[in-house]
Every structure is written in C-alpha cells, then in structure tokens.
JSON list of C-alpha atoms in Angstrom, two decimals:
[
{"chain": "A", "resi": 24, "resn": "ASP", "atom": "CA", "xyz": [9.05, 42.95, 5.89]},
{"chain": "A", "resi": 25, "resn": "THR", "atom": "CA", "xyz": [6.00, 40.78, 5.35]},
{"chain": "A", "resi": 26, "resn": "ALA", "atom": "CA", "xyz": [6.23, 38.99, 1.99]},
{"chain": "A", "resi": 27, "resn": "VAL", "atom": "CA", "xyz": [2.49, 38.52, 1.44]},
{"chain": "A", "resi": 28, "resn": "SER", "atom": "CA", "xyz": [0.09, 40.64, 3.45]},
{"chain": "A", "resi": 29, "resn": "GLN", "atom": "CA", "xyz": [-3.68, 40.67, 3.64]},
{"chain": "A", "resi": 30, "resn": "THR", "atom": "CA", "xyz": [-6.19, 43.05, 5.14]},
{"chain": "A", "resi": 31, "resn": "PRO", "atom": "CA", "xyz": [-8.30, 42.76, 7.12]},
{"chain": "A", "resi": 32, "resn": "LYS", "atom": "CA", "xyz": [-7.29, 39.81, 9.28]},
{"chain": "A", "resi": 33, "resn": "TYR", "atom": "CA", "xyz": [-10.82, 39.39, 10.58]},
{"chain": "A", "resi": 34, "resn": "LEU", "atom": "CA", "xyz": [-14.08, 40.37, 8.93]},
{"chain": "A", "resi": 35, "resn": "VAL", "atom": "CA", "xyz": [-17.49, 39.92, 10.56]},
{"chain": "A", "resi": 36, "resn": "THR", "atom": "CA", "xyz": [-20.51, 41.03, 8.57]},
{"chain": "A", "resi": 37, "resn": "GLN", "atom": "CA", "xyz": [-24.19, 40.44, 7.96]},
{"chain": "A", "resi": 38, "resn": "MET", "atom": "CA", "xyz": [-25.70, 38.35, 5.18]},
{"chain": "A", "resi": 39, "resn": "GLY", "atom": "CA", "xyz": [-26.34, 40.36, 2.06]},
{"chain": "A", "resi": 40, "resn": "ASN", "atom": "CA", "xyz": [-23.50, 42.83, 2.60]},
{"chain": "A", "resi": 41, "resn": "ASP", "atom": "CA", "xyz": [-20.65, 43.46, 0.16]},
{"chain": "A", "resi": 42, "resn": "LYS", "atom": "CA", "xyz": [-17.07, 43.26, 1.38]},
{"chain": "A", "resi": 43, "resn": "SER", "atom": "CA", "xyz": [-13.52, 43.35, 0.04]},
{"chain": "A", "resi": 44, "resn": "ILE", "atom": "CA", "xyz": [-10.26, 41.71, 1.05]},
{"chain": "A", "resi": 45, "resn": "LYS", "atom": "CA", "xyz": [-6.93, 43.12, -0.08]},
{"chain": "A", "resi": 46, "resn": "CYS", "atom": "CA", "xyz": [-3.66, 41.35, -0.75]},
{"chain": "A", "resi": 47, "resn": "GLU", "atom": "CA", "xyz": [-0.21, 42.68, -1.49]},
{"chain": "A", "resi": 48, "resn": "GLN", "atom": "CA", "xyz": [3.08, 40.91, -2.13]},
{"chain": "A", "resi": 49, "resn": "ASN", "atom": "CA", "xyz": [6.55, 42.44, -2.15]},
{"chain": "A", "resi": 50, "resn": "LEU", "atom": "CA", "xyz": [8.34, 39.41, -3.60]},
{"chain": "A", "resi": 51, "resn": "GLY", "atom": "CA", "xyz": [8.29, 40.62, -7.18]},
{"chain": "A", "resi": 52, "resn": "HIS", "atom": "CA", "xyz": [6.24, 37.58, -8.24]},
{"chain": "A", "resi": 53, "resn": "ASP", "atom": "CA", "xyz": [4.08, 37.59, -11.33]},
{"chain": "A", "resi": 54, "resn": "THR", "atom": "CA", "xyz": [1.41, 35.14, -10.17]},
{"chain": "A", "resi": 55, "resn": "MET", "atom": "CA", "xyz": [-1.05, 35.52, -7.32]},
{"chain": "A", "resi": 56, "resn": "TYR", "atom": "CA", "xyz": [-3.87, 33.34, -6.04]},
{"chain": "A", "resi": 57, "resn": "TRP", "atom": "CA", "xyz": [-6.94, 33.35, -3.85]},
{"chain": "A", "resi": 58, "resn": "TYR", "atom": "CA", "xyz": [-7.76, 30.23, -1.85]},
{"chain": "A", "resi": 59, "resn": "LYS", "atom": "CA", "xyz": [-10.71, 29.42, 0.38]},
{"chain": "A", "resi": 60, "resn": "GLN", "atom": "CA", "xyz": [-10.24, 27.19, 3.43]},
{"chain": "A", "resi": 61, "resn": "ASP", "atom": "CA", "xyz": [-13.48, 25.93, 4.88]},
{"chain": "A", "resi": 62, "resn": "SER", "atom": "CA", "xyz": [-14.28, 24.74, 8.38]},
{"chain": "A", "resi": 63, "resn": "LYS", "atom": "CA", "xyz": [-12.94, 21.27, 7.55]},
{"chain": "A", "resi": 64, "resn": "LYS", "atom": "CA", "xyz": [-9.60, 22.86, 6.67]},
{"chain": "A", "resi": 65, "resn": "PHE", "atom": "CA", "xyz": [-9.87, 21.94, 2.99]},
{"chain": "A", "resi": 66, "resn": "LEU", "atom": "CA", "xyz": [-7.85, 24.48, 1.00]},
{"chain": "A", "resi": 67, "resn": "LYS", "atom": "CA", "xyz": [-9.23, 25.11, -2.46]},
{"chain": "A", "resi": 68, "resn": "ILE", "atom": "CA", "xyz": [-8.09, 27.45, -5.20]},
{"chain": "A", "resi": 69, "resn": "MET", "atom": "CA", "xyz": [-10.53, 30.11, -6.35]},
{"chain": "A", "resi": 70, "resn": "PHE", "atom": "CA", "xyz": [-8.63, 32.37, -8.74]},
{"chain": "A", "resi": 71, "resn": "SER", "atom": "CA", "xyz": [-5.20, 32.90, -10.18]},
{"chain": "A", "resi": 72, "resn": "TYR", "atom": "CA", "xyz": [-3.77, 35.99, -11.84]},
{"chain": "A", "resi": 73, "resn": "ASN", "atom": "CA", "xyz": [-0.56, 36.27, -13.80]},
{"chain": "A", "resi": 74, "resn": "ASN", "atom": "CA", "xyz": [0.75, 39.79, -14.32]},
{"chain": "A", "resi": 75, "resn": "LYS", "atom": "CA", "xyz": [-2.73, 41.27, -13.83]},
{"chain": "A", "resi": 76, "resn": "GLU", "atom": "CA", "xyz": [-4.46, 38.77, -16.11]},
{"chain": "A", "resi": 77, "resn": "LEU", "atom": "CA", "xyz": [-6.94, 36.17, -14.89]},
{"chain": "A", "resi": 78, "resn": "ILE", "atom": "CA", "xyz": [-5.66, 32.70, -15.75]},
{"chain": "A", "resi": 79, "resn": "ILE", "atom": "CA", "xyz": [-7.58, 30.40, -13.42]},
{"chain": "A", "resi": 80, "resn": "ASN", "atom": "CA", "xyz": [-11.20, 30.81, -12.44]},
{"chain": "A", "resi": 81, "resn": "GLU", "atom": "CA", "xyz": [-12.51, 27.77, -10.64]},
{"chain": "A", "resi": 82, "resn": "THR", "atom": "CA", "xyz": [-16.23, 27.15, -10.24]},
{"chain": "A", "resi": 83, "resn": "VAL", "atom": "CA", "xyz": [-16.75, 30.13, -7.98]},
{"chain": "A", "resi": 84, "resn": "PRO", "atom": "CA", "xyz": [-20.08, 32.01, -7.79]},
{"chain": "A", "resi": 85, "resn": "ASN", "atom": "CA", "xyz": [-19.95, 35.24, -9.76]},
{"chain": "A", "resi": 86, "resn": "ARG", "atom": "CA", "xyz": [-20.63, 37.10, -6.51]},
{"chain": "A", "resi": 87, "resn": "PHE", "atom": "CA", "xyz": [-16.86, 36.79, -6.09]},
{"chain": "A", "resi": 88, "resn": "SER", "atom": "CA", "xyz": [-14.89, 39.18, -8.25]},
{"chain": "A", "resi": 89, "resn": "PRO", "atom": "CA", "xyz": [-11.12, 39.41, -8.11]},
{"chain": "A", "resi": 90, "resn": "LYS", "atom": "CA", "xyz": [-9.26, 42.50, -9.27]},
{"chain": "A", "resi": 91, "resn": "SER", "atom": "CA", "xyz": [-5.56, 42.98, -9.87]},
{"chain": "A", "resi": 92, "resn": "PRO", "atom": "CA", "xyz": [-4.63, 46.65, -10.27]},
{"chain": "A", "resi": 93, "resn": "ASP", "atom": "CA", "xyz": [-0.97, 45.69, -10.67]},
{"chain": "A", "resi": 94, "resn": "LYS", "atom": "CA", "xyz": [1.03, 42.51, -10.33]},
{"chain": "A", "resi": 95, "resn": "ALA", "atom": "CA", "xyz": [1.79, 43.16, -6.66]},
{"chain": "A", "resi": 96, "resn": "HIS", "atom": "CA", "xyz": [-1.86, 43.43, -5.64]},
{"chain": "A", "resi": 97, "resn": "LEU", "atom": "CA", "xyz": [-4.82, 41.08, -5.87]},
{"chain": "A", "resi": 98, "resn": "ASN", "atom": "CA", "xyz": [-8.08, 42.04, -4.22]},
{"chain": "A", "resi": 99, "resn": "LEU", "atom": "CA", "xyz": [-11.23, 40.01, -3.74]},
{"chain": "A", "resi": 100, "resn": "HIS", "atom": "CA", "xyz": [-14.66, 41.60, -3.69]},
{"chain": "A", "resi": 101, "resn": "ILE", "atom": "CA", "xyz": [-17.65, 39.60, -2.53]},
{"chain": "A", "resi": 102, "resn": "ASN", "atom": "CA", "xyz": [-21.21, 40.73, -3.20]},
{"chain": "A", "resi": 103, "resn": "SER", "atom": "CA", "xyz": [-24.36, 39.66, -1.38]},
{"chain": "A", "resi": 104, "resn": "LEU", "atom": "CA", "xyz": [-22.54, 37.63, 1.26]},
{"chain": "A", "resi": 105, "resn": "GLU", "atom": "CA", "xyz": [-24.06, 34.30, 2.28]},
{"chain": "A", "resi": 106, "resn": "LEU", "atom": "CA", "xyz": [-23.60, 32.14, 5.38]},
{"chain": "A", "resi": 107, "resn": "GLY", "atom": "CA", "xyz": [-21.66, 29.60, 3.31]},
{"chain": "A", "resi": 108, "resn": "ASP", "atom": "CA", "xyz": [-19.05, 32.20, 2.47]},
{"chain": "A", "resi": 109, "resn": "SER", "atom": "CA", "xyz": [-17.76, 32.01, 6.04]},
{"chain": "A", "resi": 110, "resn": "ALA", "atom": "CA", "xyz": [-14.23, 30.66, 5.78]},
{"chain": "A", "resi": 111, "resn": "VAL", "atom": "CA", "xyz": [-10.60, 31.71, 5.89]},
{"chain": "A", "resi": 112, "resn": "TYR", "atom": "CA", "xyz": [-9.42, 33.27, 2.64]},
{"chain": "A", "resi": 113, "resn": "PHE", "atom": "CA", "xyz": [-5.74, 33.04, 1.80]},
{"chain": "A", "resi": 114, "resn": "CYS", "atom": "CA", "xyz": [-3.84, 35.00, -0.77]},
{"chain": "A", "resi": 115, "resn": "ALA", "atom": "CA", "xyz": [-0.66, 33.46, -2.19]},
{"chain": "A", "resi": 116, "resn": "SER", "atom": "CA", "xyz": [2.04, 34.45, -4.64]},
{"chain": "A", "resi": 117, "resn": "GLN", "atom": "CA", "xyz": [4.33, 32.40, -6.84]},
{"chain": "A", "resi": 118, "resn": "GLY", "atom": "CA", "xyz": [7.54, 33.21, -8.63]},
{"chain": "A", "resi": 119, "resn": "LEU", "atom": "CA", "xyz": [9.32, 31.27, -11.34]},
{"chain": "A", "resi": 120, "resn": "GLY", "atom": "CA", "xyz": [9.28, 27.99, -9.41]},
{"chain": "A", "resi": 121, "resn": "ASP", "atom": "CA", "xyz": [6.20, 26.14, -8.21]},
{"chain": "A", "resi": 122, "resn": "GLU", "atom": "CA", "xyz": [6.47, 27.22, -4.57]},
{"chain": "A", "resi": 123, "resn": "GLN", "atom": "CA", "xyz": [3.66, 29.41, -3.34]},
{"chain": "A", "resi": 124, "resn": "PHE", "atom": "CA", "xyz": [3.96, 31.81, -0.43]},
{"chain": "A", "resi": 125, "resn": "PHE", "atom": "CA", "xyz": [0.82, 32.36, 1.57]},
{"chain": "A", "resi": 126, "resn": "GLY", "atom": "CA", "xyz": [-0.49, 35.44, 3.30]},
{"chain": "A", "resi": 127, "resn": "PRO", "atom": "CA", "xyz": [-1.73, 35.29, 6.91]},
{"chain": "A", "resi": 128, "resn": "GLY", "atom": "CA", "xyz": [-5.33, 34.76, 5.90]},
{"chain": "A", "resi": 129, "resn": "THR", "atom": "CA", "xyz": [-8.58, 36.66, 6.40]},
{"chain": "A", "resi": 130, "resn": "ARG", "atom": "CA", "xyz": [-11.20, 35.00, 8.58]},
{"chain": "A", "resi": 131, "resn": "LEU", "atom": "CA", "xyz": [-14.60, 35.95, 7.22]},
{"chain": "A", "resi": 132, "resn": "THR", "atom": "CA", "xyz": [-17.66, 35.34, 9.38]},
{"chain": "A", "resi": 133, "resn": "VAL", "atom": "CA", "xyz": [-21.08, 35.96, 7.87]},
{"chain": "A", "resi": 134, "resn": "LEU", "atom": "CA", "xyz": [-23.90, 36.27, 10.42]},
{"chain": "B", "resi": 27, "resn": "GLN", "atom": "CA", "xyz": [-12.06, 10.11, -6.65]},
{"chain": "B", "resi": 28, "resn": "LYS", "atom": "CA", "xyz": [-10.29, 13.19, -5.33]},
{"chain": "B", "resi": 29, "resn": "GLU", "atom": "CA", "xyz": [-7.10, 14.23, -7.07]},
{"chain": "B", "resi": 30, "resn": "VAL", "atom": "CA", "xyz": [-5.11, 14.21, -3.83]},
{"chain": "B", "resi": 31, "resn": "GLU", "atom": "CA", "xyz": [-6.19, 12.20, -0.82]},
{"chain": "B", "resi": 32, "resn": "GLN", "atom": "CA", "xyz": [-4.97, 12.20, 2.74]},
{"chain": "B", "resi": 33, "resn": "ASN", "atom": "CA", "xyz": [-6.19, 10.55, 5.90]},
{"chain": "B", "resi": 34, "resn": "SER", "atom": "CA", "xyz": [-7.51, 13.38, 8.06]},
{"chain": "B", "resi": 35, "resn": "GLY", "atom": "CA", "xyz": [-6.24, 11.76, 11.27]},
{"chain": "B", "resi": 36, "resn": "PRO", "atom": "CA", "xyz": [-5.50, 12.74, 13.88]},
{"chain": "B", "resi": 37, "resn": "LEU", "atom": "CA", "xyz": [-2.26, 10.83, 13.89]},
{"chain": "B", "resi": 38, "resn": "SER", "atom": "CA", "xyz": [-0.86, 10.67, 17.39]},
{"chain": "B", "resi": 39, "resn": "VAL", "atom": "CA", "xyz": [2.77, 9.80, 18.06]},
{"chain": "B", "resi": 40, "resn": "PRO", "atom": "CA", "xyz": [4.90, 10.03, 21.19]},
{"chain": "B", "resi": 41, "resn": "GLU", "atom": "CA", "xyz": [7.70, 12.55, 21.37]},
{"chain": "B", "resi": 42, "resn": "GLY", "atom": "CA", "xyz": [10.87, 11.20, 19.76]},
{"chain": "B", "resi": 43, "resn": "ALA", "atom": "CA", "xyz": [9.05, 8.75, 17.49]},
{"chain": "B", "resi": 44, "resn": "ILE", "atom": "CA", "xyz": [8.85, 8.80, 13.69]},
{"chain": "B", "resi": 45, "resn": "ALA", "atom": "CA", "xyz": [5.65, 10.29, 12.30]},
{"chain": "B", "resi": 46, "resn": "SER", "atom": "CA", "xyz": [4.64, 8.94, 8.89]},
{"chain": "B", "resi": 47, "resn": "LEU", "atom": "CA", "xyz": [2.17, 10.97, 6.83]},
{"chain": "B", "resi": 48, "resn": "ASN", "atom": "CA", "xyz": [0.80, 9.63, 3.58]},
{"chain": "B", "resi": 49, "resn": "CYS", "atom": "CA", "xyz": [-0.84, 11.04, 0.48]},
{"chain": "B", "resi": 50, "resn": "THR", "atom": "CA", "xyz": [-2.13, 9.34, -2.65]},
{"chain": "B", "resi": 51, "resn": "TYR", "atom": "CA", "xyz": [-2.97, 10.91, -5.98]},
{"chain": "B", "resi": 52, "resn": "SER", "atom": "CA", "xyz": [-5.07, 9.92, -8.95]},
{"chain": "B", "resi": 53, "resn": "ASP", "atom": "CA", "xyz": [-3.32, 11.55, -11.92]},
{"chain": "B", "resi": 54, "resn": "ARG", "atom": "CA", "xyz": [-0.52, 9.25, -13.04]},
{"chain": "B", "resi": 55, "resn": "GLY", "atom": "CA", "xyz": [1.02, 12.14, -14.96]},
{"chain": "B", "resi": 56, "resn": "SER", "atom": "CA", "xyz": [1.61, 14.20, -11.81]},
{"chain": "B", "resi": 57, "resn": "GLN", "atom": "CA", "xyz": [5.24, 15.13, -11.57]},
{"chain": "B", "resi": 58, "resn": "SER", "atom": "CA", "xyz": [5.91, 16.97, -8.34]},
{"chain": "B", "resi": 59, "resn": "PHE", "atom": "CA", "xyz": [4.51, 17.52, -4.91]},
{"chain": "B", "resi": 60, "resn": "PHE", "atom": "CA", "xyz": [4.73, 19.84, -1.96]},
{"chain": "B", "resi": 61, "resn": "TRP", "atom": "CA", "xyz": [4.30, 19.25, 1.74]},
{"chain": "B", "resi": 62, "resn": "TYR", "atom": "CA", "xyz": [2.99, 22.24, 3.66]},
{"chain": "B", "resi": 63, "resn": "ARG", "atom": "CA", "xyz": [2.64, 22.53, 7.42]},
{"chain": "B", "resi": 64, "resn": "GLN", "atom": "CA", "xyz": [-0.20, 24.58, 8.88]},
{"chain": "B", "resi": 65, "resn": "TYR", "atom": "CA", "xyz": [-0.41, 25.47, 12.54]},
{"chain": "B", "resi": 66, "resn": "SER", "atom": "CA", "xyz": [-3.85, 26.21, 13.93]},
{"chain": "B", "resi": 67, "resn": "GLY", "atom": "CA", "xyz": [-4.93, 29.70, 12.95]},
{"chain": "B", "resi": 68, "resn": "LYS", "atom": "CA", "xyz": [-1.89, 30.25, 10.73]},
{"chain": "B", "resi": 69, "resn": "SER", "atom": "CA", "xyz": [-1.15, 30.09, 7.03]},
{"chain": "B", "resi": 70, "resn": "PRO", "atom": "CA", "xyz": [0.41, 27.09, 5.27]},
{"chain": "B", "resi": 71, "resn": "GLU", "atom": "CA", "xyz": [4.21, 27.10, 5.13]},
{"chain": "B", "resi": 72, "resn": "LEU", "atom": "CA", "xyz": [6.29, 25.01, 2.77]},
{"chain": "B", "resi": 73, "resn": "ILE", "atom": "CA", "xyz": [8.46, 22.32, 4.33]},
{"chain": "B", "resi": 74, "resn": "MET", "atom": "CA", "xyz": [9.35, 19.98, 1.45]},
{"chain": "B", "resi": 75, "resn": "PHE", "atom": "CA", "xyz": [9.21, 19.80, -2.33]},
{"chain": "B", "resi": 76, "resn": "ILE", "atom": "CA", "xyz": [9.81, 16.54, -4.22]},
{"chain": "B", "resi": 77, "resn": "TYR", "atom": "CA", "xyz": [9.72, 15.86, -7.96]},
{"chain": "B", "resi": 78, "resn": "SER", "atom": "CA", "xyz": [11.67, 12.68, -8.52]},
{"chain": "B", "resi": 79, "resn": "ASN", "atom": "CA", "xyz": [11.10, 9.12, -7.42]},
{"chain": "B", "resi": 80, "resn": "GLY", "atom": "CA", "xyz": [12.82, 8.16, -4.22]},
{"chain": "B", "resi": 81, "resn": "ASP", "atom": "CA", "xyz": [13.65, 10.03, -1.05]},
{"chain": "B", "resi": 82, "resn": "LYS", "atom": "CA", "xyz": [14.54, 13.60, -0.32]},
{"chain": "B", "resi": 83, "resn": "GLU", "atom": "CA", "xyz": [15.88, 14.51, 3.09]},
{"chain": "B", "resi": 84, "resn": "ASP", "atom": "CA", "xyz": [16.00, 17.87, 4.84]},
{"chain": "B", "resi": 85, "resn": "GLY", "atom": "CA", "xyz": [16.94, 17.77, 8.50]},
{"chain": "B", "resi": 86, "resn": "ARG", "atom": "CA", "xyz": [14.38, 15.70, 10.39]},
{"chain": "B", "resi": 87, "resn": "PHE", "atom": "CA", "xyz": [12.08, 15.56, 7.36]},
{"chain": "B", "resi": 88, "resn": "THR", "atom": "CA", "xyz": [12.16, 13.00, 4.56]},
{"chain": "B", "resi": 89, "resn": "ALA", "atom": "CA", "xyz": [9.78, 13.14, 1.63]},
{"chain": "B", "resi": 90, "resn": "GLN", "atom": "CA", "xyz": [9.24, 10.00, -0.44]},
{"chain": "B", "resi": 91, "resn": "LEU", "atom": "CA", "xyz": [7.67, 9.84, -3.89]},
{"chain": "B", "resi": 92, "resn": "ASN", "atom": "CA", "xyz": [6.62, 6.61, -5.57]},
{"chain": "B", "resi": 93, "resn": "LYS", "atom": "CA", "xyz": [5.18, 7.38, -8.98]},
{"chain": "B", "resi": 94, "resn": "ALA", "atom": "CA", "xyz": [4.43, 3.75, -9.83]},
{"chain": "B", "resi": 95, "resn": "SER", "atom": "CA", "xyz": [2.20, 3.42, -6.78]},
{"chain": "B", "resi": 96, "resn": "GLN", "atom": "CA", "xyz": [1.05, 7.06, -6.89]},
{"chain": "B", "resi": 97, "resn": "TYR", "atom": "CA", "xyz": [1.82, 7.98, -3.33]},
{"chain": "B", "resi": 98, "resn": "VAL", "atom": "CA", "xyz": [3.83, 10.58, -1.52]},
{"chain": "B", "resi": 99, "resn": "SER", "atom": "CA", "xyz": [4.84, 10.39, 2.09]},
{"chain": "B", "resi": 100, "resn": "LEU", "atom": "CA", "xyz": [6.47, 12.59, 4.68]},
{"chain": "B", "resi": 101, "resn": "LEU", "atom": "CA", "xyz": [8.49, 11.14, 7.53]},
{"chain": "B", "resi": 102, "resn": "ILE", "atom": "CA", "xyz": [9.30, 13.25, 10.55]},
{"chain": "B", "resi": 103, "resn": "ARG", "atom": "CA", "xyz": [12.06, 11.79, 12.68]},
{"chain": "B", "resi": 104, "resn": "ASP", "atom": "CA", "xyz": [12.46, 12.57, 16.38]},
{"chain": "B", "resi": 105, "resn": "SER", "atom": "CA", "xyz": [8.99, 14.13, 16.46]},
{"chain": "B", "resi": 106, "resn": "GLN", "atom": "CA", "xyz": [8.60, 17.11, 18.77]},
{"chain": "B", "resi": 107, "resn": "PRO", "atom": "CA", "xyz": [5.46, 18.64, 20.32]},
{"chain": "B", "resi": 108, "resn": "SER", "atom": "CA", "xyz": [6.17, 21.68, 18.11]},
{"chain": "B", "resi": 109, "resn": "ASP", "atom": "CA", "xyz": [5.57, 19.44, 15.06]},
{"chain": "B", "resi": 110, "resn": "SER", "atom": "CA", "xyz": [1.90, 19.19, 16.04]},
{"chain": "B", "resi": 111, "resn": "ALA", "atom": "CA", "xyz": [0.06, 20.75, 13.13]},
{"chain": "B", "resi": 112, "resn": "THR", "atom": "CA", "xyz": [-1.92, 19.89, 10.02]},
{"chain": "B", "resi": 113, "resn": "TYR", "atom": "CA", "xyz": [0.22, 18.62, 7.15]},
{"chain": "B", "resi": 114, "resn": "LEU", "atom": "CA", "xyz": [-1.04, 19.35, 3.65]},
{"chain": "B", "resi": 115, "resn": "CYS", "atom": "CA", "xyz": [0.07, 17.42, 0.60]},
{"chain": "B", "resi": 116, "resn": "ALA", "atom": "CA", "xyz": [-0.24, 19.35, -2.68]},
{"chain": "B", "resi": 117, "resn": "LYS", "atom": "CA", "xyz": [0.17, 18.37, -6.32]},
{"chain": "B", "resi": 118, "resn": "ALA", "atom": "CA", "xyz": [2.12, 20.97, -8.27]},
{"chain": "B", "resi": 119, "resn": "GLY", "atom": "CA", "xyz": [1.21, 22.22, -11.72]},
{"chain": "B", "resi": 120, "resn": "ASN", "atom": "CA", "xyz": [-0.45, 25.33, -13.13]},
{"chain": "B", "resi": 121, "resn": "LYS", "atom": "CA", "xyz": [-2.31, 25.32, -9.85]},
{"chain": "B", "resi": 122, "resn": "LEU", "atom": "CA", "xyz": [-1.73, 23.59, -6.53]},
{"chain": "B", "resi": 123, "resn": "VAL", "atom": "CA", "xyz": [-4.26, 20.90, -5.69]},
{"chain": "B", "resi": 124, "resn": "PHE", "atom": "CA", "xyz": [-4.30, 20.19, -1.98]},
{"chain": "B", "resi": 125, "resn": "GLY", "atom": "CA", "xyz": [-5.34, 17.17, -0.04]},
{"chain": "B", "resi": 126, "resn": "ALA", "atom": "CA", "xyz": [-7.59, 17.68, 2.98]},
{"chain": "B", "resi": 127, "resn": "GLY", "atom": "CA", "xyz": [-4.60, 17.52, 5.34]},
{"chain": "B", "resi": 128, "resn": "THR", "atom": "CA", "xyz": [-3.59, 15.20, 8.17]},
{"chain": "B", "resi": 129, "resn": "ILE", "atom": "CA", "xyz": [-3.63, 16.41, 11.75]},
{"chain": "B", "resi": 130, "resn": "LEU", "atom": "CA", "xyz": [-0.49, 15.33, 13.60]},
{"chain": "B", "resi": 131, "resn": "ARG", "atom": "CA", "xyz": [-0.33, 15.34, 17.39]},
{"chain": "B", "resi": 132, "resn": "VAL", "atom": "CA", "xyz": [2.97, 14.74, 19.09]},
{"chain": "B", "resi": 133, "resn": "LYS", "atom": "CA", "xyz": [2.54, 13.93, 22.77]},
{"chain": "B", "resi": 134, "resn": "SER", "atom": "CA", "xyz": [5.26, 14.63, 25.31]}
]
C-alpha cells in the first residue's frame, strides 16, 4: 500500500485555469504538508496542516488554497494559474517524530 | 544568508570512492538535521537523521554534525553508480527547511 499518494501525477493546463491536486496518507499521521519544487530543484514548504487545522502558511499567493477535509487528506486548489506556477508539488506527512514521508509528486505544467 | 546552504555540484566521484557532501546552516540554535536522497523524477526519501554532535553511521552512510561550526555532512563509503542522485540537507523543527541540494554523480 502506498503511504502517501497524490493525484494526478501530471497536470498540463492553460494559464488562467483553476486546478486541484489531491493528497492522501494512510500512515495515521496528524500533520501534512505541501511543498513546491521549482526547476532548480529547490524544495520549499507552502502549507502545513495539523489534524485539519492550518498551522503554517508561508508567503504563498492567495490563489493557492489548501483544504483538509480530514486528517488523512490534504488537497491544494490553485486559481488563475500562471506560468510561474509550473513546478513539482509534493505532499508529505509527519507523525510524532520529525521524519516526513513524501508523496510521488505532481508535475504541473502551465502553458 | 539562506538558512541551509549546500553546494549544488555536481560532485563527481569514481565508483568505490568516498563521497563527501556538506551543508552549512545559519541558525546556531538548530538541533537536528535530515539527509534526504532524491532520484531524478522521484520524491525525496529519508536516508539519515542526526541530532547530536559527532558521527552517526548506518551502513555505507555516515552523517556528521558539528554544532560549533554549524555544518552537517554526509559521507558515502564505497560509492556506487546507484548512489547518483541529489542529496538534500534539511533542518528539522516545526517545519523542514531544505538546502538546494547537491547533485552526486558516481562514475563506473
């Protein structure tokens, strides 16, 4: 069983569209994250949720809106997509320790 | 100054050699660090976690933490072509702060 899963794996869309990425973890963890990895491979945190509550919100444009319907799911909705949003988006989950487990990533390409 | 800095590389080593990857950090209060390995097109996977000064060994991997000098290193002994990947250093805390990663190439 996949511990942290994301859908879709690839997403190609036009500028101005709205899209969503879904993440699910079956590890029983309370904390989940969204990261963005740009073309230079720099991995940067965007959001963190603990038991459905937002606890970290880095300086991310408000076109990005995370939603956690329950502690096993963390989705990311992006409005009015821009060229600069093209990146790989990783979901991760964390249990009681500091180790984070990453999903397979979603490669978003905005044309 | 970035919180966690790494030389982007690439670092090239011959098969069987020791690969030495380094990371420096700016916050003297940082307590613990992770090393993640990321193959091209894949997600980061944890390979080492270190929180105390000194060395921590796990198989061919040794992590070293020097809090006085604010650096963390990862040594890979008997490097294999399958070790070729990007190695990410991360500072632990309420959120992980990653360095930019070092590309390692092991040539057979």
